[in-house]
């Protein structure tokens, strides 16, 4: 039932949903027969007395006031709705998808003539990178034969990545620098050219959610650090291209968003939430649970145990030294764990990988200085460093560490890292 003047567009939308009764005069509202699924009242007629009488006459029908600006007032029995705002948010979302459709056409154009496309991710492919690469292959309407998802690192070992690749039967390939020339075009996903330190050239597409770095030369780039995951960007592209996302791909993308944002808890924005909901309805949640259930190996817990028992906290920073290890991901997992400790503002986990590099993972509570900027300022000159506001990573050759601190004993390294971080976090804090 509509009472008073109502916007034509709004009226036509309601008419699509069922039978509508239009009433000009409020007096006519009280002698209608039937059960109304909704009563909409023009705000000009919405006096307190009128709404109360309406509610008495139709106790089971919800009442909505078509409001133009005013808020709900006390004692008024009705829900005030700005229908223009409801429509506006929907329209701007559709507009975003329509704009993304232009991007999709550009990406397809860039790779159109390539016989074989290489979709390259970073050297430690994580669920976000893997899922986004799969999504790009779908977006390009290609298959395993015409588009390879590859990376230059060593065989993946992080349990959740291994579980994802095995349980979902994903063809993720280790490739060499030599192999690259066998491809006709290349797309980087979840990573930017600078990551490869000039070793990778002739890049056609870059799609990433990390902060934009200089020297990002490609025919098509979509770099948007607002999104918490590249999977969010790819979900938008797939929707823009009106592709029905399969259960397998939805599961992969959902897992990518979940892991990169720590279940919407880190660096996530409304787009991530939107993509999350969209994918959640399409994903194979049973499969996802299976993938997510195995994230620790026995020998790893021993490593953690050792580092955790020897941790120390000073000035709100927790320090954890994993010592000499082979698996780099242990460092970032431990840094995440450090943030769970009460009173901790910063978490610093570090270890020496393959005896040659010191790797640090840093987390903060997000409300303090940017972790990415801090590491960049501290270590970019002697290694590679950077990342997001709340999480970042630095890799420094042991030869540089030796030059700086002399003997690279466990104690020396710990004292150096302790001093460097305490000084840096104290500045402009
Ligand atoms: Mn990512």
CSV table of N, CA and C and ligand atoms in Angstrom, one decimal, residues 128 190 209-210 230 260, ligand 1:
chain,number,residue,atom,x,y,z
A,128,UNK,N,46.2,-16.1,-2.4
A,128,UNK,CA,45.8,-15.0,-3.1
A,128,UNK,C,46.4,-14.9,-4.5
A,190,UNK,N,49.5,-10.2,-8.4
A,190,UNK,CA,49.8,-10.2,-6.9
A,190,UNK,C,51.3,-9.8,-6.7
A,209,UNK,N,47.7,-5.6,-5.6
A,209,UNK,CA,47.1,-4.8,-4.5
A,209,UNK,C,48.1,-4.3,-3.5
A,210,UNK,N,49.4,-4.4,-3.8
A,210,UNK,CA,50.4,-3.8,-3.0
A,210,UNK,C,50.7,-2.4,-3.4
A,230,UNK,N,44.5,-9.3,-4.1
A,230,UNK,CA,44.4,-9.3,-5.5
A,230,UNK,C,43.1,-10.0,-6.0
A,260,UNK,N,44.8,-13.4,2.8
A,260,UNK,CA,45.5,-12.1,2.7
A,260,UNK,C,45.0,-11.1,3.7
B,1,LIG,MN1,48.0,-10.7,-2.1
